[in-house]
Coordinates of C-alpha atoms in Angstrom, one line a residue:
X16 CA -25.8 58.5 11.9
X17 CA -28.2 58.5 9.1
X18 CA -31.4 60.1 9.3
X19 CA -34.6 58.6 7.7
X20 CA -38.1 60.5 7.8
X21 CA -41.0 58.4 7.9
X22 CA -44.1 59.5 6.4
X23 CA -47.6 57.6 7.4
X24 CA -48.8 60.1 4.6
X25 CA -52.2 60.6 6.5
X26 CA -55.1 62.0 4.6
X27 CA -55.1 65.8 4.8
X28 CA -58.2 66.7 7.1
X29 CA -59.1 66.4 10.6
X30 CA -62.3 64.0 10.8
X31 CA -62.7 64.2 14.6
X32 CA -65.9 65.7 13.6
X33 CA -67.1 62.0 12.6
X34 CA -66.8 60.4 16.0
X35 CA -70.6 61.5 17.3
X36 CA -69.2 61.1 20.6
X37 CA -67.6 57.8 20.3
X38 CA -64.2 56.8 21.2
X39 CA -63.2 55.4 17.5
X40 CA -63.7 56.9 14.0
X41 CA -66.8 54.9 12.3
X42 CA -65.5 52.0 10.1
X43 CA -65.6 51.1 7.3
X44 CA -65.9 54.9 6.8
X45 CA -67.4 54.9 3.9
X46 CA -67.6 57.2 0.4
X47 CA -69.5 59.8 1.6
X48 CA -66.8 60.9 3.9
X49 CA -64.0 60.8 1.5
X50 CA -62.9 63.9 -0.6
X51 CA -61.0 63.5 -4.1
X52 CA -59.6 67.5 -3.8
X53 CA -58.1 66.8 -0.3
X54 CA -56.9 63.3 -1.4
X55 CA -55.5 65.1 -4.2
X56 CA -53.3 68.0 -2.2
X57 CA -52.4 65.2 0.2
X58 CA -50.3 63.5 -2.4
X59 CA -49.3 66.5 -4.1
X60 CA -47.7 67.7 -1.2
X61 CA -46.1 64.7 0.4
X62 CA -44.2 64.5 -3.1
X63 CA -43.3 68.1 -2.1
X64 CA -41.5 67.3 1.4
X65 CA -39.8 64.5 -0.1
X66 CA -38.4 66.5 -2.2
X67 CA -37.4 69.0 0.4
X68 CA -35.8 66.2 2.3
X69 CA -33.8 65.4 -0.9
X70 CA -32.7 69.1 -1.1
X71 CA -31.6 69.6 2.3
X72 CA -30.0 66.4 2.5
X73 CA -31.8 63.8 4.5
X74 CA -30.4 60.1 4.0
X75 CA -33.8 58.4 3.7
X76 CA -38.1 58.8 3.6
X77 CA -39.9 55.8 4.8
X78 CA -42.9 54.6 3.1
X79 CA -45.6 52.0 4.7
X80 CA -48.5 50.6 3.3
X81 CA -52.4 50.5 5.4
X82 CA -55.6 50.2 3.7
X83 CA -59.3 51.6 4.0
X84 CA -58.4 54.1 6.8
X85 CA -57.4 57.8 6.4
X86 CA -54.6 56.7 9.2
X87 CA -52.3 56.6 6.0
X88 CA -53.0 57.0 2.1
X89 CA -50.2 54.7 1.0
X90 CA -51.9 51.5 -0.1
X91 CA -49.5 50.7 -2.4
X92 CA -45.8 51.8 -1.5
X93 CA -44.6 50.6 -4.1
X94 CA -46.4 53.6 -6.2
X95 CA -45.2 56.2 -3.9
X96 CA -41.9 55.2 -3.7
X97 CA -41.9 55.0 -7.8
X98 CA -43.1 58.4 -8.2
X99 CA -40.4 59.4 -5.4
X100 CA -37.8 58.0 -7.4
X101 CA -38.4 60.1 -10.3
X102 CA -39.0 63.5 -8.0
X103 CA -35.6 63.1 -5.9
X104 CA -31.6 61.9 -6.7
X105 CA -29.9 60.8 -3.0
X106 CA -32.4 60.0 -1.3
X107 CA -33.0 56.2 0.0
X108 CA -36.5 54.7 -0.6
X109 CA -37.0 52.9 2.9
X110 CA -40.4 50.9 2.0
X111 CA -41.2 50.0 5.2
X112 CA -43.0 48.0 4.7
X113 CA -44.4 45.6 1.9
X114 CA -47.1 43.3 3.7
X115 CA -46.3 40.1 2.7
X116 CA -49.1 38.0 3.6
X117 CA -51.8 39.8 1.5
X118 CA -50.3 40.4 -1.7
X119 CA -49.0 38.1 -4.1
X120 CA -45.0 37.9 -3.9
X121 CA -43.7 37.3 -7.0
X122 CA -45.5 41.0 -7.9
X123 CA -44.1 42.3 -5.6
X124 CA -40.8 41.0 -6.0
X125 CA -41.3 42.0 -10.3
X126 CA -42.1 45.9 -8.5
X127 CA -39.3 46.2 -5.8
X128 CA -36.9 45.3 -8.8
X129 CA -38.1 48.6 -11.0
X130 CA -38.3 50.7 -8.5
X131 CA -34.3 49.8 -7.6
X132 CA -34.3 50.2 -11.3
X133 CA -35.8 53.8 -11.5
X134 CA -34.3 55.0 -8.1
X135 CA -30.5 54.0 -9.5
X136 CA -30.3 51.8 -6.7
X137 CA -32.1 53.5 -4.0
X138 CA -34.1 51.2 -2.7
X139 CA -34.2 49.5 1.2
X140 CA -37.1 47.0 1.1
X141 CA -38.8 46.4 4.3
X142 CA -41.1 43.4 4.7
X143 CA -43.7 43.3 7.2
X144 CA -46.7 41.1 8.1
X145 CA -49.1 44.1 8.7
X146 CA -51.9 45.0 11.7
X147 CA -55.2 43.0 11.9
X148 CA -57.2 45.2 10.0
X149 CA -55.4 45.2 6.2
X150 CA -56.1 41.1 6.8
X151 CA -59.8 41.9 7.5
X152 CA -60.0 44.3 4.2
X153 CA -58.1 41.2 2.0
X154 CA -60.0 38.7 3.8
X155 CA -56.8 36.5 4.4
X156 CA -56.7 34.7 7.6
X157 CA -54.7 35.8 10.6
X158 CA -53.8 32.6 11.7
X159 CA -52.0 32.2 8.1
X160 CA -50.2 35.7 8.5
X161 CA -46.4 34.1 9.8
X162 CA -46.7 31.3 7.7
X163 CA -47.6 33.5 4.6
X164 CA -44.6 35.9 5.3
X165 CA -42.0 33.6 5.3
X166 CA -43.2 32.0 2.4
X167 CA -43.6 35.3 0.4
X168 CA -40.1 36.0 1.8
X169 CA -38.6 32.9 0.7
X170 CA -40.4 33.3 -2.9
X171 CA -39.3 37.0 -3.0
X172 CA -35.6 36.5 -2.5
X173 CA -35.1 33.6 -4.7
X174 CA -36.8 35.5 -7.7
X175 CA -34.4 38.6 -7.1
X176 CA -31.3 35.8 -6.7
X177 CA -31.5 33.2 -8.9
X178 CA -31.3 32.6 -12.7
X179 CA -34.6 30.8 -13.0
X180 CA -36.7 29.3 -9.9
X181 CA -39.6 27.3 -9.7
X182 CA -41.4 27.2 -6.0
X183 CA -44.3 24.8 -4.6
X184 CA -45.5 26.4 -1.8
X185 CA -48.6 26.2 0.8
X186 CA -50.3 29.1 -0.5
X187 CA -48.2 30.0 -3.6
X188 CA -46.7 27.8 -6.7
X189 CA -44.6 29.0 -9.5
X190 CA -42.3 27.1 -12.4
X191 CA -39.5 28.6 -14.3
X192 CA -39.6 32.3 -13.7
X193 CA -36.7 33.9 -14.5
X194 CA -37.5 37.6 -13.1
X195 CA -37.3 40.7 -15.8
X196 CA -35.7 43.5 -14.2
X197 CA -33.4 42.1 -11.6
X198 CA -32.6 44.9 -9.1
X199 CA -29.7 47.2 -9.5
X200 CA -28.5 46.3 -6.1
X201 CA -26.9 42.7 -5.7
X202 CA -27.6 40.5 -5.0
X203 CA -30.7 42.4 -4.0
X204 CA -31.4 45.3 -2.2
X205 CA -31.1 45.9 1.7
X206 CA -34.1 44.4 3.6
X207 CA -35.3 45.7 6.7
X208 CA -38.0 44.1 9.3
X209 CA -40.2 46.4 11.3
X210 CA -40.7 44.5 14.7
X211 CA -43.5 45.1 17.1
X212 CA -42.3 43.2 19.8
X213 CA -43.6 39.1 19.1
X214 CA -40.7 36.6 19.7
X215 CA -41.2 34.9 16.3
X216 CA -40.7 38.0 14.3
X217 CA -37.3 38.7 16.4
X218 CA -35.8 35.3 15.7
X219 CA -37.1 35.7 11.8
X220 CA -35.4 38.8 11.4
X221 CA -32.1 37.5 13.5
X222 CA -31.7 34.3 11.3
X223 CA -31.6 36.1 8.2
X224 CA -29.6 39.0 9.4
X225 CA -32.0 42.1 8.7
X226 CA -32.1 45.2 10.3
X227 CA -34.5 45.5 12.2
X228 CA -36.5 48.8 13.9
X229 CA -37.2 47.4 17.8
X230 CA -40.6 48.3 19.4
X231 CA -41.4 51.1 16.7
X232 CA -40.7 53.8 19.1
X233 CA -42.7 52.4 21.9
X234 CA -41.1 52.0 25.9
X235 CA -37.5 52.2 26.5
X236 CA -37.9 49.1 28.7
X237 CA -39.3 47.2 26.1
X238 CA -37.3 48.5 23.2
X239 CA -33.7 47.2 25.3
X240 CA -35.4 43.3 25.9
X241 CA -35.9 43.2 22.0
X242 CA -32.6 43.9 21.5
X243 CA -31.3 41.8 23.8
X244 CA -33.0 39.0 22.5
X245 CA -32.1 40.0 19.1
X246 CA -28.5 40.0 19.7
X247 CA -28.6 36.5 20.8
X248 CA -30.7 35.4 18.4
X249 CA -28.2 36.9 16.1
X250 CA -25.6 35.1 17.4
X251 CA -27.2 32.0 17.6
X252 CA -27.6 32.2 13.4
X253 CA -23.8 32.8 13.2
X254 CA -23.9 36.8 13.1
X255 CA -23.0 39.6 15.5
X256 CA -25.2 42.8 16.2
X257 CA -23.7 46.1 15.1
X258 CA -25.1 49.8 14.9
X259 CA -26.2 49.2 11.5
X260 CA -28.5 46.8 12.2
X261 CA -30.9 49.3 14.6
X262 CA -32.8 51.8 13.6
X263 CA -35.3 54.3 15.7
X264 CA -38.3 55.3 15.5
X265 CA -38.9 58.8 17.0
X266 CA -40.9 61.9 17.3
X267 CA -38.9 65.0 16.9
X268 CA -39.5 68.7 16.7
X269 CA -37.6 71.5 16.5
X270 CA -39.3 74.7 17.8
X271 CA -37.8 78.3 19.8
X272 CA -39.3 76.4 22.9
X273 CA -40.2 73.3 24.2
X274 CA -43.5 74.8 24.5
X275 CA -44.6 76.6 20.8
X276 CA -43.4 72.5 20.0
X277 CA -46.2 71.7 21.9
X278 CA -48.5 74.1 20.8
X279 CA -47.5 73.7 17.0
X280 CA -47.2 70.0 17.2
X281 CA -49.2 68.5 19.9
X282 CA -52.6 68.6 19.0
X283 CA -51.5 66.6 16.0
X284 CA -49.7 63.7 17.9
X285 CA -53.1 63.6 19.9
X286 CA -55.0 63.4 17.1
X287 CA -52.6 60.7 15.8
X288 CA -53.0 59.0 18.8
X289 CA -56.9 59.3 19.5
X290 CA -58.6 58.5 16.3
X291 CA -56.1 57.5 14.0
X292 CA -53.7 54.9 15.1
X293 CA -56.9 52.2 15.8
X294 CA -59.0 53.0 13.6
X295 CA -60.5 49.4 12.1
X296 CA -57.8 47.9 14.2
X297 CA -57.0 45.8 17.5
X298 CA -54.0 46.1 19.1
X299 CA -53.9 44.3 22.4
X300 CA -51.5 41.6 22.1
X301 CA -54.2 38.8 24.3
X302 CA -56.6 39.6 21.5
X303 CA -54.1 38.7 18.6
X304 CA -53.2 35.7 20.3
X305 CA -57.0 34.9 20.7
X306 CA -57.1 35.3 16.2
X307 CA -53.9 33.4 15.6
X308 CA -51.9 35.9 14.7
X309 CA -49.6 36.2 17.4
X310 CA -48.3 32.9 19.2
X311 CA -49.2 32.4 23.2
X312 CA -45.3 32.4 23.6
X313 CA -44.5 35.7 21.5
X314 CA -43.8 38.0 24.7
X315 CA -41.8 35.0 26.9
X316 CA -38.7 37.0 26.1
X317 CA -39.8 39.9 27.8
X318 CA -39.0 41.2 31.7
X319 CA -41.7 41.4 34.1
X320 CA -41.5 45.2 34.5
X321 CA -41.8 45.6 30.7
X322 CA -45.1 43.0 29.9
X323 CA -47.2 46.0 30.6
X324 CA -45.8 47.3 27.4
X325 CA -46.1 44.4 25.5
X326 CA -49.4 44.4 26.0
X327 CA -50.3 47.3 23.5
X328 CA -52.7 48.6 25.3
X329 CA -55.1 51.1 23.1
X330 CA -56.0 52.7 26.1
X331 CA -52.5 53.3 26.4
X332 CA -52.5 56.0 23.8
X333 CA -56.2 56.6 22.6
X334 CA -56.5 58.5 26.5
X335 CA -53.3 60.5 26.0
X336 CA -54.2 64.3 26.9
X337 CA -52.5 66.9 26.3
X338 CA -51.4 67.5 30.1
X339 CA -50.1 63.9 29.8
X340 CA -48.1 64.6 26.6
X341 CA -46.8 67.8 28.4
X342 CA -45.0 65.4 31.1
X343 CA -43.5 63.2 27.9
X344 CA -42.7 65.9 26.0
X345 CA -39.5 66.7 28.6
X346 CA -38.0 63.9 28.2
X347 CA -38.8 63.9 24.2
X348 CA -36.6 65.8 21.2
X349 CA -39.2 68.1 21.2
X350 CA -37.8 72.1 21.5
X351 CA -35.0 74.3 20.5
X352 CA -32.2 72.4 18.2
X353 CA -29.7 71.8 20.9
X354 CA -32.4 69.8 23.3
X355 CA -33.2 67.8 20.4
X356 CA -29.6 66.9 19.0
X357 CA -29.2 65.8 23.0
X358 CA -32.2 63.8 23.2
X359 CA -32.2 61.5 19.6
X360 CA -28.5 61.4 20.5
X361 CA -28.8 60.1 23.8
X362 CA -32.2 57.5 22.6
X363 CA -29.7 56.0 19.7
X364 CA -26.4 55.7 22.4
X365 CA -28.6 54.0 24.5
X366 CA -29.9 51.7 21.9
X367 CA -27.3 51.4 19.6
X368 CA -28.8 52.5 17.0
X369 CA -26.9 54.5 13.8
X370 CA -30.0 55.2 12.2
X371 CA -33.1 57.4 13.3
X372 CA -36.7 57.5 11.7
X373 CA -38.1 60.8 12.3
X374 CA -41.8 60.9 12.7
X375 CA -42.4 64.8 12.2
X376 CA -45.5 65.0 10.6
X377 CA -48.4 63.0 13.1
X378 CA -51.6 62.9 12.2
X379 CA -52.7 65.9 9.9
X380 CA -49.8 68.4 10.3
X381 CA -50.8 71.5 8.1
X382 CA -48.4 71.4 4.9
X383 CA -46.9 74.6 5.8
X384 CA -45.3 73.4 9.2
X385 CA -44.3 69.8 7.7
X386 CA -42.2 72.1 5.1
X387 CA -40.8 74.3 7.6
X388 CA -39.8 71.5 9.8
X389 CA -38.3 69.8 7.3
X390 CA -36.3 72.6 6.1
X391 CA -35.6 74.0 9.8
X392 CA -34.6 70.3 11.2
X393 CA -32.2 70.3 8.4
X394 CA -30.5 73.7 8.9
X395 CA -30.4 73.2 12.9
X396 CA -30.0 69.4 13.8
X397 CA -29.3 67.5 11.0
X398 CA -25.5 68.1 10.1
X399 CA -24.7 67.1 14.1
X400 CA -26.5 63.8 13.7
X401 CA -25.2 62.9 10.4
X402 CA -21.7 63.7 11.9
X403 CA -22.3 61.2 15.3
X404 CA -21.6 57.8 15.0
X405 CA -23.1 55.7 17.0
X406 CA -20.4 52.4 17.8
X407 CA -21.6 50.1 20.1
X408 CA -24.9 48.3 21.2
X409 CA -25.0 48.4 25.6
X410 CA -28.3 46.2 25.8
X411 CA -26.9 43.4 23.2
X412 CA -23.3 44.1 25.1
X413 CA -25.0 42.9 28.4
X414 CA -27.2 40.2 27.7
X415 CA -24.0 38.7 25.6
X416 CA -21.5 39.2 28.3

């Protein structure tokens, strides 16, 4: 199994203090609120853990890219990932991901290529179309947002594969480019597609064979239809679903007890999930449909018992207490090393998934316990997951039988 952390990179402070009462963080929070010093130690030490995870061993750090929100302070991936490169020697650089429809793709194809170039190789390029808010900080449409990706897809992977191309698009044009670098990996590197849960992105990622990370760590329910339809989709496109092409997203912790992991780590997943994870943003799936940017069909895949899901409710997660998160928590990898070998074992057997995204560092973790995570995950856990492979897919093996 190979195990990936993956860092939202979340700016350094709690700001709970801003709300005044009110169930969202003020936005656009504006320059007033912002502090260069803790901006500064937040980079500074995220270059520090991924460092650590190089030293200890990890297979991968995942990057992503938000904008205008302390919720993450990776606007540009790409940057990170570069300095990463030059700061670490194993380790993969899983940009997860690139947003496609609000950036212009042939740059980012000319960036992806150095950074393979500077990482030796390193590089796992994820493409993803983004959440509502980075279109209203671009000003790009929603409606345009699927349309946009696969044409910034289509552009990307021709510049990385062939000797000169020239491209008339919708929203993008180019003649004879012939890309300088070319990535080290051929004939480009690995690329993986985050998927929320909307139909379209499924069969996108199915008909070009990428991996794929179902549901982002959201219900189990949920998670198994969009494998199910991803394995047919998969099929359908003349390819057959393996290990290799899941990963997981999960939240781990490694503690004496399942409840100092509480006490260490809870009040950060809270905070996480209270005034970070919407801030500027909607994520109910009947609103997106209302902007365009998801389809009225994009859940007809789904079960019945699992639509609730689908539905993204914020309330969902922005209510979640801490006597709530208690009752998750024993069913989470949250606690001493042998509950949470069990429990990420048991989530990637039941998905079929060989690869695992740690999330181990929600909202504003204090430097000190990211560190001692890190280094405790990797002296206690790691060396059993990294020895278990994971060799069949049960939801795709149903739903093909």
């Amino acid at each position: 199994m190979k195990v990936f952390v993956f860092d939202l990179l979340a700016y350094d402070a709690n700001l709970d203090h801003l709300k005044n009462g009110e169930p969202e963080l003020p936005y656009p929070l504006a320059k007033r609120y912002f502090d260069a010093d803790t901006a500064m130690r937040t980079y500074e030490e995220h270059l520090d853990a991924w460092e650590a995870l190089d030293r200890f061993g990890y297979d991968g750090v995942g990057f992503n890219e938000h904008h205008c929100s302390p919720y993450g302070l990776m606007n540009s991936p790409n940057l990170m990932a570069a300095a990463a490169a030059q700061r670490t020697k194993n380790l993969k650089l899983l940009i997860y991901g690139n947003l496609l429809p609000v950036h212009q793709p042939l740059r980012l194809a000319e960036e992806l290529a150095m950074i393979d170039c500077l990482s030796k190789g390193r590089l796992i390029s994820g493409f993803a179309r983004g959440i509502p808010r980075e279109y209203q900080v671009h000003n790009v449409p929603l409606a345009q947002s699927r349309a946009r990706f696969e044409e910034a897809y289509d552009i990307i992977t021709r510049a990385w594969t062939e000797e000169v191309f020239s491209y008339e698009g919708q929203f993008w044009s180019y003649k004879n480019v012939a890309l300088w670098p070319r990535p080290v990996q051929q004939p480009h590197p690995p690329i993986w597609i985050p998927v929320v849960g909307s139909q379209e992105s499924i069969e996108f990622a199915a008909k070009h064979n990428c991996p794929i990370t179902p549901g982002l760590g959201r219900a189990r329910g949920l998670r198994d239809d969009i494998i199910r339809y991803y394995a047919k989709c998969l099929s359908q496109a003349g390819h057959r679903i393996t290990p290799n092409h899941l990963s997981l997203g999960i939240t781990a912790y490694v503690a004496d007890s399942k409840a100092q992991a509480l006490r260490e780590y809870g009040p950060h997943i809270l905070y996480f999930n209270r005034t970070l994870f919407s801030h500027g943003n909607f994520t109910e799936t009947e609103t997106q449909r209302q902007t365009g940017y998801s389809s009225q069909a994009s859940t007809d895949y789904v079960r019945p018992e699992n639509l609730r899901a689908a539905a993204n409710l914020r309330s969902e997660f922005r209510n979640l207490t801490m006597e709530q998160l208690a009752e998750q928590a024993e069913h989470m990898p949250m606690g001493t090393a042998d509950e949470v070998i069990e429990r990420i074992i048991d989530a990637a057997e039941s998905a079929g998934a060989n690869t695992v995204q740690l999330a181990m560092n929600r909202g504003a973790l204090p430097h000190d316990l990211f560190m001692a995570q890190i280094e405790r995950f990797a002296r206690e856990v790691l060396p059993a997951l990294q020895a278990y492979d994971v060799k069949t897919v049960p939801a795709a093996e149903e739903a093909m039988a």
